[in-house]
Structure formats: structure tokens, C-alpha cells
PDB file of C-alpha atoms in Angstrom:
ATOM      1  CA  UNK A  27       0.000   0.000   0.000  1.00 47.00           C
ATOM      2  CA  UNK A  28       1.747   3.315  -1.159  1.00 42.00           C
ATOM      3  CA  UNK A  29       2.269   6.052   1.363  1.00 38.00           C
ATOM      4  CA  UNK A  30      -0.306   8.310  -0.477  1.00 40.00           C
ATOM      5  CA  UNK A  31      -3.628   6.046  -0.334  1.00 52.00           C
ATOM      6  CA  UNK A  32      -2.944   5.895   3.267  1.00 54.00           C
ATOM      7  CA  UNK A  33      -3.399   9.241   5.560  1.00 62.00           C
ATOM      8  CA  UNK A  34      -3.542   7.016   9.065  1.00 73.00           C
ATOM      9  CA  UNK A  35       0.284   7.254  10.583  1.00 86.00           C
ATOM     10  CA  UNK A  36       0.796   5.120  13.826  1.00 90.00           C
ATOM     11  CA  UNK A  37       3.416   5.813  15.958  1.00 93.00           C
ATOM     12  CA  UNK A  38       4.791   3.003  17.369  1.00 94.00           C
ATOM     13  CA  UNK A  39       7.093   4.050  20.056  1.00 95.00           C
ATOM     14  CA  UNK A  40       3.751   6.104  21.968  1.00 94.00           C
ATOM     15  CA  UNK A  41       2.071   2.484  21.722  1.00 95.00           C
ATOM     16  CA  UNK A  42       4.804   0.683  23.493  1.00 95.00           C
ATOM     17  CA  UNK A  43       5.407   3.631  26.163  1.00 96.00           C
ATOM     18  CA  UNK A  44       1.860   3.558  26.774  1.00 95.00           C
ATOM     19  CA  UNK A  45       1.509  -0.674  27.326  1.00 95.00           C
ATOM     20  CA  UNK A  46       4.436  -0.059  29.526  1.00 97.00           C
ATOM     21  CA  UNK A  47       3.665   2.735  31.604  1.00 97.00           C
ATOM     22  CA  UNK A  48       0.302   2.682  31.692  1.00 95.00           C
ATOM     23  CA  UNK A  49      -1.300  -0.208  30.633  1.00 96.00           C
ATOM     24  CA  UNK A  50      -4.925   0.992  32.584  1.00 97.00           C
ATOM     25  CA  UNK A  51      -4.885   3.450  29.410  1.00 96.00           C
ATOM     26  CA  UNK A  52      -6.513   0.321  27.583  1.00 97.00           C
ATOM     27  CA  UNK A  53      -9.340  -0.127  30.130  1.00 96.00           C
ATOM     28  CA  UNK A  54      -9.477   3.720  30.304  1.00 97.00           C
ATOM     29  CA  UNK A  55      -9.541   4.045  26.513  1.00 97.00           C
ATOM     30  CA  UNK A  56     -12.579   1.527  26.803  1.00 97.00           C
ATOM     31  CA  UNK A  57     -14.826   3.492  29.271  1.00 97.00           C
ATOM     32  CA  UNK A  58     -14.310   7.029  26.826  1.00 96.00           C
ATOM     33  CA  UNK A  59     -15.382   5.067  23.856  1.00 97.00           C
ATOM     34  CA  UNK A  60     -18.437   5.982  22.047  1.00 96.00           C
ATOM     35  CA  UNK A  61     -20.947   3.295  21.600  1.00 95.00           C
ATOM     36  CA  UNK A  62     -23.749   2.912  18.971  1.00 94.00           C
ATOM     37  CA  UNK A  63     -26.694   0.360  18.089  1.00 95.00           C
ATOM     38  CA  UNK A  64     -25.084  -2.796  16.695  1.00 95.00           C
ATOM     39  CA  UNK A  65     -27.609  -2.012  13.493  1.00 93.00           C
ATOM     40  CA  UNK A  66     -27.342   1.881  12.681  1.00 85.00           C
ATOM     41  CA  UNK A  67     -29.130   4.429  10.359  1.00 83.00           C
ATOM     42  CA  UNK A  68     -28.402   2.198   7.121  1.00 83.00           C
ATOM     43  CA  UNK A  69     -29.825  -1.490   8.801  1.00 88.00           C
ATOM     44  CA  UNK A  70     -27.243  -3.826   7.471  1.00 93.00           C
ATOM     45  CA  UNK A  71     -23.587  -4.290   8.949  1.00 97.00           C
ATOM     46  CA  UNK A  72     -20.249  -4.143   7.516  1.00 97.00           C
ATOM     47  CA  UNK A  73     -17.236  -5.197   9.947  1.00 97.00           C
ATOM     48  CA  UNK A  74     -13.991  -5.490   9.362  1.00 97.00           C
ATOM     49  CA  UNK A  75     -11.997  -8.696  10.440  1.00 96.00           C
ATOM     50  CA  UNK A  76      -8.498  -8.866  11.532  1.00 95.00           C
ATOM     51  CA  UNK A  77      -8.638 -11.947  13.840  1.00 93.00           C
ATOM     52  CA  UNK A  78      -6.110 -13.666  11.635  1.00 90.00           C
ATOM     53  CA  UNK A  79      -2.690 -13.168  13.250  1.00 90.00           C
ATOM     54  CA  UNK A  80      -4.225 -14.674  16.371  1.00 87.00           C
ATOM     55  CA  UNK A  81      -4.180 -17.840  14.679  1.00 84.00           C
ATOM     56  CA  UNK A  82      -1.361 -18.014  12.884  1.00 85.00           C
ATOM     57  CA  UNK A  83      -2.995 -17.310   9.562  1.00 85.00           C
ATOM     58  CA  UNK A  84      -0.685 -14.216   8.195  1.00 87.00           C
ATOM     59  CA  UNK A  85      -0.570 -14.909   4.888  1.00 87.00           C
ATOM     60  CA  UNK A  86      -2.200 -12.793   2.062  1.00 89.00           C
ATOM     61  CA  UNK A  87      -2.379 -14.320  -1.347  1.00 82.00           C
ATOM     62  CA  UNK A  88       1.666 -15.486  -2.430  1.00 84.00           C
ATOM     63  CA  UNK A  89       2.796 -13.327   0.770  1.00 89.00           C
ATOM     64  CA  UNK A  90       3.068 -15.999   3.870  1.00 92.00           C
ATOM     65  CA  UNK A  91       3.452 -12.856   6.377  1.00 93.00           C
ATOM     66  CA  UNK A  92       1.526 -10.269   4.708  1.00 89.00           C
ATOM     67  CA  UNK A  93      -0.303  -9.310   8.228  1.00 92.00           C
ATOM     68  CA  UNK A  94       3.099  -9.645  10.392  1.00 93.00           C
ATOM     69  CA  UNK A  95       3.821  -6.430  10.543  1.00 95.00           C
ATOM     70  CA  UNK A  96       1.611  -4.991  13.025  1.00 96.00           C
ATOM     71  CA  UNK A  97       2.035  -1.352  12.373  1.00 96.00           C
ATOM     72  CA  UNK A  98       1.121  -2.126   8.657  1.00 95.00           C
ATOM     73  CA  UNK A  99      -1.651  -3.860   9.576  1.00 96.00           C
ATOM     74  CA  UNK A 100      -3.070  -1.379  12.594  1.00 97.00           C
ATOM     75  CA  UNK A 101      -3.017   1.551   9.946  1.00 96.00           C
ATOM     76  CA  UNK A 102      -4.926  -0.946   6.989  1.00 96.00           C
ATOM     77  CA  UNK A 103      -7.187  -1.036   9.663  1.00 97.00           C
ATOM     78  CA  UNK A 104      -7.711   2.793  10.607  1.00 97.00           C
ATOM     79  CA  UNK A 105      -7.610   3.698   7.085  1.00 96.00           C
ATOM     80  CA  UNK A 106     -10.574   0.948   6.714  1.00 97.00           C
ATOM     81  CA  UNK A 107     -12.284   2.453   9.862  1.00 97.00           C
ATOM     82  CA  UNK A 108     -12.814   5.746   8.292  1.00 96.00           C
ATOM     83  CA  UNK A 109     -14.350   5.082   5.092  1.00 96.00           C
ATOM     84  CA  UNK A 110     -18.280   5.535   5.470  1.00 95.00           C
ATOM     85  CA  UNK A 111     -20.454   2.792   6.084  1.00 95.00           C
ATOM     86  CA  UNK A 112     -17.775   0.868   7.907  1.00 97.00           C
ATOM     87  CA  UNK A 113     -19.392  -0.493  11.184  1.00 97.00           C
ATOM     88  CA  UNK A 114     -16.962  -1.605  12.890  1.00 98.00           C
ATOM     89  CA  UNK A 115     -13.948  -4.507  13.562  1.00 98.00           C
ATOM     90  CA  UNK A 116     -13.521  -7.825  14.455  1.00 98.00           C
ATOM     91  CA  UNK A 117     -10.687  -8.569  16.395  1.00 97.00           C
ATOM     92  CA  UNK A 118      -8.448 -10.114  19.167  1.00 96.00           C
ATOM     93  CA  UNK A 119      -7.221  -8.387  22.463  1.00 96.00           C
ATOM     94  CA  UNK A 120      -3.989  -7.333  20.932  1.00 96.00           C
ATOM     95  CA  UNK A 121      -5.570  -5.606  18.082  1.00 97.00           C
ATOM     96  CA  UNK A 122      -8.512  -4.035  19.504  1.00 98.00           C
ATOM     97  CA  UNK A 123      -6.571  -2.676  22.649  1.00 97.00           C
ATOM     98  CA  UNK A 124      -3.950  -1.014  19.956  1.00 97.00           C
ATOM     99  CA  UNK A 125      -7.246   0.384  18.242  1.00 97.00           C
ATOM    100  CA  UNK A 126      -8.381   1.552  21.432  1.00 97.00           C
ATOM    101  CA  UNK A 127      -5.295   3.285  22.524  1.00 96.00           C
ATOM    102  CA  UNK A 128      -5.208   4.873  18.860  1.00 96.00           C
ATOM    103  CA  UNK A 129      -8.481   6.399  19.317  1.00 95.00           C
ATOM    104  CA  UNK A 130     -10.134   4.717  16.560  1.00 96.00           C
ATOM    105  CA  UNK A 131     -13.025   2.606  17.735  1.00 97.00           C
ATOM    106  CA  UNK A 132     -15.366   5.815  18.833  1.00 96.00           C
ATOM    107  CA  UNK A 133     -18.497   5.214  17.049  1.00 96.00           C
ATOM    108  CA  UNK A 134     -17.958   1.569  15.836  1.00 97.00           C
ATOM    109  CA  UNK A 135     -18.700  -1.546  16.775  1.00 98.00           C
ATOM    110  CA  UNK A 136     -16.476  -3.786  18.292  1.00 98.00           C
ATOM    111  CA  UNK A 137     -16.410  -7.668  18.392  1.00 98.00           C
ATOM    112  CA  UNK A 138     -14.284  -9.623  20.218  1.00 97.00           C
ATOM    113  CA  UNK A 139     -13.013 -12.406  18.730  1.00 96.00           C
ATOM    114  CA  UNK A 140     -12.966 -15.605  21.007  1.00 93.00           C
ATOM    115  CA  UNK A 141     -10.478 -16.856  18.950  1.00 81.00           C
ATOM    116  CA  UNK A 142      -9.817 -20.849  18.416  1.00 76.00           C
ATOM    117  CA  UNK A 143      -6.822 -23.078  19.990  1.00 77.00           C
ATOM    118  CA  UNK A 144      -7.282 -25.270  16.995  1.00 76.00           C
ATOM    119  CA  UNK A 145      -4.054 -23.890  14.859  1.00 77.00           C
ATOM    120  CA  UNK A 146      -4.041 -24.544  10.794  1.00 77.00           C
ATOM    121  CA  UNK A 147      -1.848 -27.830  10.785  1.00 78.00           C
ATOM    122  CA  UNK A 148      -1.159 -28.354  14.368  1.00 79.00           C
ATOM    123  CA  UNK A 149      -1.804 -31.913  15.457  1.00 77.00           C
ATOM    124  CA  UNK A 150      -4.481 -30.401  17.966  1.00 80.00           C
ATOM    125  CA  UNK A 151      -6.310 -28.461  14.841  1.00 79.00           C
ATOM    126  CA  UNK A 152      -9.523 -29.990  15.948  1.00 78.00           C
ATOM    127  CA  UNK A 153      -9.101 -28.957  19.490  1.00 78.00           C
ATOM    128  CA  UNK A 154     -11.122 -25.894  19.221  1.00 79.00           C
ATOM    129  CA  UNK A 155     -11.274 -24.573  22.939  1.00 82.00           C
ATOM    130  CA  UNK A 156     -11.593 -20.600  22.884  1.00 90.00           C
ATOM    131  CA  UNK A 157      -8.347 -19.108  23.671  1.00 90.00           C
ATOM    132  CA  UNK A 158      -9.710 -15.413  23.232  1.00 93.00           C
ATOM    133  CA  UNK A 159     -11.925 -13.036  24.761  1.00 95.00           C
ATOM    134  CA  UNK A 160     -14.650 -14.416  27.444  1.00 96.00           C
ATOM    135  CA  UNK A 161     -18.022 -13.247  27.596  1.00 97.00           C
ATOM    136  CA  UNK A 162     -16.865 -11.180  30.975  1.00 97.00           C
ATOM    137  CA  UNK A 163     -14.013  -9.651  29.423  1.00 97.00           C
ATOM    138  CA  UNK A 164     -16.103  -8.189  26.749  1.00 97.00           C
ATOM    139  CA  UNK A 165     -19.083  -6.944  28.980  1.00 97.00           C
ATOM    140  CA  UNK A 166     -16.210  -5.333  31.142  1.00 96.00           C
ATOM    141  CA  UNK A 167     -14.408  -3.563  28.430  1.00 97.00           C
ATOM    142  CA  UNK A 168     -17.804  -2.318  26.790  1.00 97.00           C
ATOM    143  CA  UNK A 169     -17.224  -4.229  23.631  1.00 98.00           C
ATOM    144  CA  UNK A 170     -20.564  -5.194  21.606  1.00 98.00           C
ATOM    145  CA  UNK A 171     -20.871  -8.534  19.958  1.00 98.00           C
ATOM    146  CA  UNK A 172     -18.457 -11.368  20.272  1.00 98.00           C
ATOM    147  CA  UNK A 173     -17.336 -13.848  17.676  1.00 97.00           C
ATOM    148  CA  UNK A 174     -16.485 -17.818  17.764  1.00 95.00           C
ATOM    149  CA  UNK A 175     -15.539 -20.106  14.810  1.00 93.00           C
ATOM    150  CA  UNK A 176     -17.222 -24.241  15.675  1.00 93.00           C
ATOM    151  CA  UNK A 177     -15.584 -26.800  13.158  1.00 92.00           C
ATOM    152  CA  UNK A 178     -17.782 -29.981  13.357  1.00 94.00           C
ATOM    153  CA  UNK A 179     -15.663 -33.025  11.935  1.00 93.00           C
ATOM    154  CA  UNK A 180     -18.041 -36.073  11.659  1.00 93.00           C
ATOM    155  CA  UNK A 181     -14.625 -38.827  12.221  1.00 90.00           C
ATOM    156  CA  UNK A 182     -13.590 -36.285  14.855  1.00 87.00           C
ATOM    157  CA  UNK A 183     -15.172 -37.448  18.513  1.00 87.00           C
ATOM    158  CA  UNK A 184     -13.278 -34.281  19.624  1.00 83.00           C
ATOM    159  CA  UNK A 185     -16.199 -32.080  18.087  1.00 89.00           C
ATOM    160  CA  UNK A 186     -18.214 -32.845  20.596  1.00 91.00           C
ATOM    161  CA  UNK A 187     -16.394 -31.045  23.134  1.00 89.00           C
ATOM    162  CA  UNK A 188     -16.273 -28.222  20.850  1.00 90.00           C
ATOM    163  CA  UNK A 189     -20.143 -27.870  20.321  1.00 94.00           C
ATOM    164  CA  UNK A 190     -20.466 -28.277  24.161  1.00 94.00           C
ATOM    165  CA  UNK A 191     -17.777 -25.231  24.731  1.00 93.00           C
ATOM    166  CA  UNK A 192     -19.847 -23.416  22.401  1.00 95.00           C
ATOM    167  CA  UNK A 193     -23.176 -23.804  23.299  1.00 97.00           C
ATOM    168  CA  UNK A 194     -22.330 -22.593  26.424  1.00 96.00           C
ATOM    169  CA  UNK A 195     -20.240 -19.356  24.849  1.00 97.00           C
ATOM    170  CA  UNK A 196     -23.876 -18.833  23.727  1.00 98.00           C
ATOM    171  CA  UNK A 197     -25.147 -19.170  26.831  1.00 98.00           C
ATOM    172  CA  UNK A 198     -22.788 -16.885  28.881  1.00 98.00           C
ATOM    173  CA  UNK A 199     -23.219 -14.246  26.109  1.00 98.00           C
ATOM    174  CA  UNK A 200     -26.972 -14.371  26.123  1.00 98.00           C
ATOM    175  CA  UNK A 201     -26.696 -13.588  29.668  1.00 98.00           C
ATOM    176  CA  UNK A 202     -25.305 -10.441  29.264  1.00 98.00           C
ATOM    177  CA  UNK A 203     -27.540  -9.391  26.476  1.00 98.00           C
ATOM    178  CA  UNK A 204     -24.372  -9.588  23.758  1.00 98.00           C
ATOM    179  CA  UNK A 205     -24.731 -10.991  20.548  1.00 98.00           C
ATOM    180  CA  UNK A 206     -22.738 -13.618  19.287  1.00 98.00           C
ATOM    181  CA  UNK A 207     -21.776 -14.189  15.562  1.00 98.00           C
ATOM    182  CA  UNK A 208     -21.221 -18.009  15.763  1.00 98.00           C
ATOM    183  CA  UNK A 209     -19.601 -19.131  12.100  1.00 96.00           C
ATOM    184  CA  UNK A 210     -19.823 -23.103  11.617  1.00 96.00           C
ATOM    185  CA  UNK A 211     -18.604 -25.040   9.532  1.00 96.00           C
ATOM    186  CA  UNK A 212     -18.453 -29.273   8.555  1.00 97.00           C
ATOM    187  CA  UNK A 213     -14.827 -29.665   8.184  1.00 94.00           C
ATOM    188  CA  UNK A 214     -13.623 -33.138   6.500  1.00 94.00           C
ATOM    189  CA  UNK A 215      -9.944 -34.779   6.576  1.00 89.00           C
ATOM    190  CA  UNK A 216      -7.908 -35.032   3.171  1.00 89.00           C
ATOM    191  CA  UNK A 217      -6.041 -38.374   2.626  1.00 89.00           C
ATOM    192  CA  UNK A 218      -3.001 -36.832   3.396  1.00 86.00           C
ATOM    193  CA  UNK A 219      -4.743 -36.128   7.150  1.00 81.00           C
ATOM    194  CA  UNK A 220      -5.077 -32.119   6.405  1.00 85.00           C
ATOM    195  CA  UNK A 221      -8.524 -30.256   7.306  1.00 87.00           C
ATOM    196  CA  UNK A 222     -11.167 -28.172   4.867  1.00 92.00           C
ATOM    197  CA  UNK A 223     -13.787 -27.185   5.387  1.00 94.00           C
ATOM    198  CA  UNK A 224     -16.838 -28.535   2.630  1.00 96.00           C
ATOM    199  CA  UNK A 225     -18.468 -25.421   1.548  1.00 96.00           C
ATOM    200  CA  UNK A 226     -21.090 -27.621  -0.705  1.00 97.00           C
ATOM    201  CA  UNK A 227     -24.875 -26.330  -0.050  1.00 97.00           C
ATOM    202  CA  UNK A 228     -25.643 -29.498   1.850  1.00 98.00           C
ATOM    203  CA  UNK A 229     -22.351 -29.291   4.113  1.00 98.00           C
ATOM    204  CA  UNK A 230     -23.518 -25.229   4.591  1.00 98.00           C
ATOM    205  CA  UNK A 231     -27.004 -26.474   5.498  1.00 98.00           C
ATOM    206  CA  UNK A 232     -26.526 -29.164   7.730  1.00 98.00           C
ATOM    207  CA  UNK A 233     -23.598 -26.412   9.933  1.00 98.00           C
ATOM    208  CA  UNK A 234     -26.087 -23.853  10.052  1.00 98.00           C
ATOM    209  CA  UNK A 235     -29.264 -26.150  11.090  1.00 98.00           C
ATOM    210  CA  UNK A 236     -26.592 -27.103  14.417  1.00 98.00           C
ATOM    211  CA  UNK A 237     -25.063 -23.851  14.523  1.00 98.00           C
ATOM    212  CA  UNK A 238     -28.824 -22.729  15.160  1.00 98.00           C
ATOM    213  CA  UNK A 239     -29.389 -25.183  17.863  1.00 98.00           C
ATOM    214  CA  UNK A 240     -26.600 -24.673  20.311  1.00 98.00           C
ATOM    215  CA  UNK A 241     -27.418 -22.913  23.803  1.00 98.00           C
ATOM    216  CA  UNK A 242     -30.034 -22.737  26.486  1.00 98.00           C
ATOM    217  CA  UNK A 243     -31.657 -19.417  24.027  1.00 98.00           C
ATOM    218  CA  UNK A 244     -30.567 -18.460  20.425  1.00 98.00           C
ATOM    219  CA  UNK A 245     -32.387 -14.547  21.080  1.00 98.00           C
ATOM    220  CA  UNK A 246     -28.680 -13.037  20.954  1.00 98.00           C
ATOM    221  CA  UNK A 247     -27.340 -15.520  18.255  1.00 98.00           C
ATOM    222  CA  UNK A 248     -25.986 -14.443  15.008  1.00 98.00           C
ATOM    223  CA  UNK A 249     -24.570 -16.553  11.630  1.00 98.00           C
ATOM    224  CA  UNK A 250     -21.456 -16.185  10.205  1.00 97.00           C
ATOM    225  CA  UNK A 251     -21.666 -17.972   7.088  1.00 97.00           C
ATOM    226  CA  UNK A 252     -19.587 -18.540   4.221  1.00 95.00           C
ATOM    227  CA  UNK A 253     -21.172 -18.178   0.528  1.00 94.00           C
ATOM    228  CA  UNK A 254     -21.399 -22.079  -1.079  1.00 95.00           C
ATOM    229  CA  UNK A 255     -19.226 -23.503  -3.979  1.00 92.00           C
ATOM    230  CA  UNK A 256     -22.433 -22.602  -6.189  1.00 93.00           C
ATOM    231  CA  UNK A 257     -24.070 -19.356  -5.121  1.00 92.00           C
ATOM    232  CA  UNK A 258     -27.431 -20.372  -6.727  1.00 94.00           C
ATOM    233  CA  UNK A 259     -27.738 -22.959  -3.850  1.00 96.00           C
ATOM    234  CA  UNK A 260     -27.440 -20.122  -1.143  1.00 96.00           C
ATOM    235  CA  UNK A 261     -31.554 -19.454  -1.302  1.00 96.00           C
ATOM    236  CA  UNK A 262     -32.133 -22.827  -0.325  1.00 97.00           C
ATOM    237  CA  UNK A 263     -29.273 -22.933   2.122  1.00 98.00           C
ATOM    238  CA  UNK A 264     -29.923 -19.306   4.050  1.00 97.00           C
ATOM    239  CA  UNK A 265     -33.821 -20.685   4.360  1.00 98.00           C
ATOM    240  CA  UNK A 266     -32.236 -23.393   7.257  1.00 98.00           C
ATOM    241  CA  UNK A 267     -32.350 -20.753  10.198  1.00 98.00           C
ATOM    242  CA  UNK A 268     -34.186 -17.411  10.752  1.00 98.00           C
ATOM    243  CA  UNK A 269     -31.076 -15.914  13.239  1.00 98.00           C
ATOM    244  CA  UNK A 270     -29.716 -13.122  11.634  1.00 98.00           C
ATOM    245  CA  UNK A 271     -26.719 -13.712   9.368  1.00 98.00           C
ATOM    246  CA  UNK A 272     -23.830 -12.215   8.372  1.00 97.00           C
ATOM    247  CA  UNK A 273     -21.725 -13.213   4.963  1.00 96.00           C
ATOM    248  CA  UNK A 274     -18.080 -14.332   5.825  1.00 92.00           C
ATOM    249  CA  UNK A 275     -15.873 -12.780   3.350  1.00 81.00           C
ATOM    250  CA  UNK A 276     -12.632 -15.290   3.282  1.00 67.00           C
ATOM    251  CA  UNK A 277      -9.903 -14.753   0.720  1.00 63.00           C
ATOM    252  CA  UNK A 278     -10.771 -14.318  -2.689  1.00 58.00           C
ATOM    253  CA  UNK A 279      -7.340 -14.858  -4.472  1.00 59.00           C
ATOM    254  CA  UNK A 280      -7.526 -12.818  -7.779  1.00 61.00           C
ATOM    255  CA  UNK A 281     -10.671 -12.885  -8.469  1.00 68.00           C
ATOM    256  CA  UNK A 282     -12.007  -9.908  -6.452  1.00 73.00           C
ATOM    257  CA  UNK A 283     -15.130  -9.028  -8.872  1.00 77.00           C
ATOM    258  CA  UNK A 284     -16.289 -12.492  -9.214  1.00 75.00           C
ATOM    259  CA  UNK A 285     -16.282 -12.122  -5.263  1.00 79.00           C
ATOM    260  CA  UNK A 286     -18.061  -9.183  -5.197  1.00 82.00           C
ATOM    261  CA  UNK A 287     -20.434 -10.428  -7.913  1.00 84.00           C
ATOM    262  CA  UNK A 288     -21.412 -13.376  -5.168  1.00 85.00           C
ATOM    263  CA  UNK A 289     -21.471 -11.764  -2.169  1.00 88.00           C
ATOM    264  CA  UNK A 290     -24.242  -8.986  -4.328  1.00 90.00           C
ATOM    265  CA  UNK A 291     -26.531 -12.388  -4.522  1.00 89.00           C
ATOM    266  CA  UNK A 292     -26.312 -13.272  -1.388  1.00 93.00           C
ATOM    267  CA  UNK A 293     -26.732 -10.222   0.175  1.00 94.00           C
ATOM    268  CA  UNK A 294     -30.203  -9.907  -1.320  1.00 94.00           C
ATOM    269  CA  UNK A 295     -31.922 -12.887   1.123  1.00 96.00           C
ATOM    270  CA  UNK A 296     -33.844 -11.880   3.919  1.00 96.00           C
ATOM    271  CA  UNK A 297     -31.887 -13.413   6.548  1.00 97.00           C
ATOM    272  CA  UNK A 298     -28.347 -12.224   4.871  1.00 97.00           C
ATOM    273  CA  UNK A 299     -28.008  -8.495   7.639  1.00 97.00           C
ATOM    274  CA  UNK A 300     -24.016  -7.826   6.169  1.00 96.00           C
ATOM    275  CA  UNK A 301     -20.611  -8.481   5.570  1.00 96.00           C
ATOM    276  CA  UNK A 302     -17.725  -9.270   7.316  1.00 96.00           C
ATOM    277  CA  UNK A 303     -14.410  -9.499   5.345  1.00 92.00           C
ATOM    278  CA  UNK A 304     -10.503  -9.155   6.475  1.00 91.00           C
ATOM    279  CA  UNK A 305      -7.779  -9.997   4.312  1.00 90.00           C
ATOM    280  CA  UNK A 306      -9.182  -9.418   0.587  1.00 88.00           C
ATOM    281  CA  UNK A 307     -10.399  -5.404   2.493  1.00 92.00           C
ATOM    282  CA  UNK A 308      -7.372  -4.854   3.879  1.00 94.00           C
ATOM    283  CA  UNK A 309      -4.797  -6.080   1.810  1.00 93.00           C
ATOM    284  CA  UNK A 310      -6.494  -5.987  -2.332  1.00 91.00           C
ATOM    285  CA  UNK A 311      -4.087  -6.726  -4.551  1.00 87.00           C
ATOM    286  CA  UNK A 312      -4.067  -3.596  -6.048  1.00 88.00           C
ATOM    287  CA  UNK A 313      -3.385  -1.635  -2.874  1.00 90.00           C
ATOM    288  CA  UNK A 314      -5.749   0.936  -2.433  1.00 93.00           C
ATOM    289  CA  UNK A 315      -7.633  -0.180   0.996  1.00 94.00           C
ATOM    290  CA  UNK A 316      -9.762   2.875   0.487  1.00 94.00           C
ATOM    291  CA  UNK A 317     -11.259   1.846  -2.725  1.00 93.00           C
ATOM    292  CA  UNK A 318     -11.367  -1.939  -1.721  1.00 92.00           C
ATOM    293  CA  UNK A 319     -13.721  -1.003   0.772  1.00 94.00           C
ATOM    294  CA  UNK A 320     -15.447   1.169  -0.185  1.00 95.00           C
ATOM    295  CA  UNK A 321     -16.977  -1.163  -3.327  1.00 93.00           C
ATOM    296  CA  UNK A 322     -17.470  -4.202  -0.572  1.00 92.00           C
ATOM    297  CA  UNK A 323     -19.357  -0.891   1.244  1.00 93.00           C
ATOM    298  CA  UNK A 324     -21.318  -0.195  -1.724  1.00 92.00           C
ATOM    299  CA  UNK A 325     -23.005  -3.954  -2.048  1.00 90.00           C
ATOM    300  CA  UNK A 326     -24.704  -3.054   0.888  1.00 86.00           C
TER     301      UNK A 326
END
């Protein structure tokens, strides 16, 4: 991204003296911040993700550490934050305290990312225990949604233990009144033992119908869902749940319009509330954040 399509400067060395010398400036930062309605003026949603780095996942197209560098990625982000009709950001801790502490999260909404202990080709990968925020942390810091990613592997008896953890991530959400933006998924083993997740309409269908399910009250429960292999199927597949859904953007290699051109579909069903995309936002392959989301903005 070239210096001129992106005004936001972070300093660096005011971050770190600030963590150091006064780290209460993140909980302070917190109680100044501006809140809004998780659904404003326009009534659909578009957040920002950036809960990537959390989980090892840095890479960007042929770049393996394209988010490393988190100054890069902290002024993607503000630069992202200030384009109109930009909700908010999904995030982890790290990030969202920096974002805090930078002044940048008055007026948005901000959803903490639970995160997932299940790392991309660790022998635990199916051992998705949240690692991130709790539901306490984020009523304390005034935060206003939350986020968790539930694999469900069918040879996997550790799944189980997964949809347990979450239903009751539902449940300790719900009790504070917080929405949660739960994005399942059926994952299936390759022969050479590595994970994907099917994104076929009946794979989509079955994830959501369970997704749906989970916890003692799904009033506060949200969808995170990803658009199918075919996007024709996604009628048929959105028609599973009446929660409130929200598409997952993903990485869209180099085919941004044909990206655009599905998320415009799917963004038409009555369930389908927004959009939350990270990587192909914040780092197009053309470089200019502004205009990359600004046209995700626009399909709204």
C-alpha cells in the first residue's frame, strides 16, 4: 500500500510507552469510547476482520506474512475504519486494545473475537477450545458482539467437546444481552490427514441447522456464514435458520469481482443483515484499501 492512499500514521514508540507505563490506558480508553446500536441508520452491517494473526494465519495471497507487521496492519485497519459505512472490527485483544489506545473505535462496533486453539496444521487443529476473549471480558471492556468459529468433523469425537464449549459461549453471552456471531462449519480430513472445510450447499445447510441449535436461548445468536461452492444454492441454504446472518468474506485470491459479484446475490436474502471481510479489504491486490472497501461498502 503506497504512502499516499494511506493518511492514518501510527506511531509506534507512543504504543509501546503507553503498554508499559500505563497499561490501565486500555481499560481507560474503553470506558471514553463511544458506543452505537449494533444495526445503525443504514440497517445492514459491515465489519472489518483482523482476527487472523491470532491464529497463525498471516498470509495474504503469495505473501506468507503479509499481516506480520503490526504497524502495517493497525493503519490498513484505521484507514478501513474511516471510510463511510464501515461499522466496525472484528478482532483479538492485541488488536482491539492497539485500536483503542489509537483512538479509533469511537463510534464503531467492536467484536471480540474468542479466537480458536485449533491452529491450521497443528496436530491439535480440531481442538477448538476458545483461547480469546470471554463473555466477561467483553461486557467489562464495553465491547458489543463477540465472535467464535465451531468446526464440526463427523470422524472427529473431539467435536463434541467443541459444540459443548460453544453452546455454552452462547449461553454466557446471552446472559449479558451480547450478541454472538457463531460461524460453523463441517470440516472433513484429506487423505493426506489435512482439514477443509466442505463449503457444498448441503455441508452449509446441515452447519447452520446445528449452529442454530446450540445454547439454552438463540435470542442473541448471530450466523457467520460462508457463501457455497455454487451461489445459486445459497436461497435454499440461508432458508435453514431465521437468526440473523452475516456473509463471511474469506480470501478471494484474484478474483475480487467475481467475489463481489457473489457476495451482491447473497446479500439480497432476507436473513443475509451484512458483511464481514478481512484480508481481501485490507490487503487488495491492487493496494488501495480505500477503494477496496469502499466497493465491498457499496453492495450493501
Amino acid at each position: 500500500m503506497s504512502a499516499s492512499a494511506n493518511p492514518v500514521s501510527v506511531n509506534l514508540e507512543e504504543l509501546v510507552r503507553l503498554r508499559v507505563q500505563h497499561p490501565e490506558a486500555v481499560a481507560e480508553a474503553a470506558a471514553r469510547r463511544t458506543r452505537r446500536p449494533l444495526i445503525g441508520d443504514s440497517g445492514r452491517l459491515m465489519i472489518v476482520a483482523a482476527d487472523h494473526p491470532a491464529r497463525g494465519a498471516l498470509g495474504v495471497g503469495g505473501n506468507p506474512f503479509a499481516m506480520a507487521n503490526r504497524v502495517d496492519l493497525l493503519e490498513r485497519l484505521c484507514l478501513a475504519l474511516s471510510r463511510p459505512g464501515v461499522d466496525g472490527v472484528l478482532a483479538t485483544a492485541d488488536i482491539l486494545e492497539d485500536l483503542l489506545l489509537l483512538g479509533a473505535l469511537d463510534g464503531k462496533i467492536v467484536m471480540g473475537s474468542m479466537n480458536r486453539g485449533g491452529l491450521q496444521g497443528a496436530s491439535f487443529e480440531l481442538d477448538d477450545r476458545f483461547t480469546g476473549h470471554r463473555a466477561e471480558d467483553m461486557a467489562r471492556l464495553g465491547f458489543d458482539a463477540g465472535k467464535l468459529l465451531v468446526r464440526i468433523c463427523y470422524d472427529d469425537p473431539g467435536s463434541l467437546r467443541t459444540l459443548e464449549s460453544t453452546a455454552r459461549a452462547i449461553d454466557d453471552m446471552a446472559a449479558r444481552r451480547l450478541p454472538l456471531f457463531v460461524e460453523p462449519f463441517i470440516s472433513v480430513r484429506r487423505p493426506d490427514g489435512t482439514l477443509r472445510n466442505d463449503l457444498s450447499a448441503e455441508a452449509v445447510t446441515k452447519s447452520i441447522a446445528i449452529a442454530s441449535g446450540l445454547g439454552g436461548t438463540s435470542a442473541y445468536t448471530w450466523l457467520k456464514v460462508p457463501v457455497t461452492d455454487n451461489p445459486d444454492d445459497m436461497a435454499e441454504v440461508m432458508a435453514t435458520s431465521t437468526l440473523p446472518a452475516v456473509l463471511l468474506g474469506g480470501e478471494v485470491g484474484g478474483d475480487q469481482e467475481g467475489a463481489y459479484e457473489k457476495w451482491r446475490g447473497a446479500l439480497q436474502l432476507p436473513t443475509v443483515q451484512g458483511l464481514v471481510v478481512g484480508r481481501s479489504l485490507l490487503y487488495p491486490a491492487d493496494g488501495d484499501v480505500a477503494a477496496a472497501v469502499d466497493t465491498a461498502v457499496g453492495l450493501l
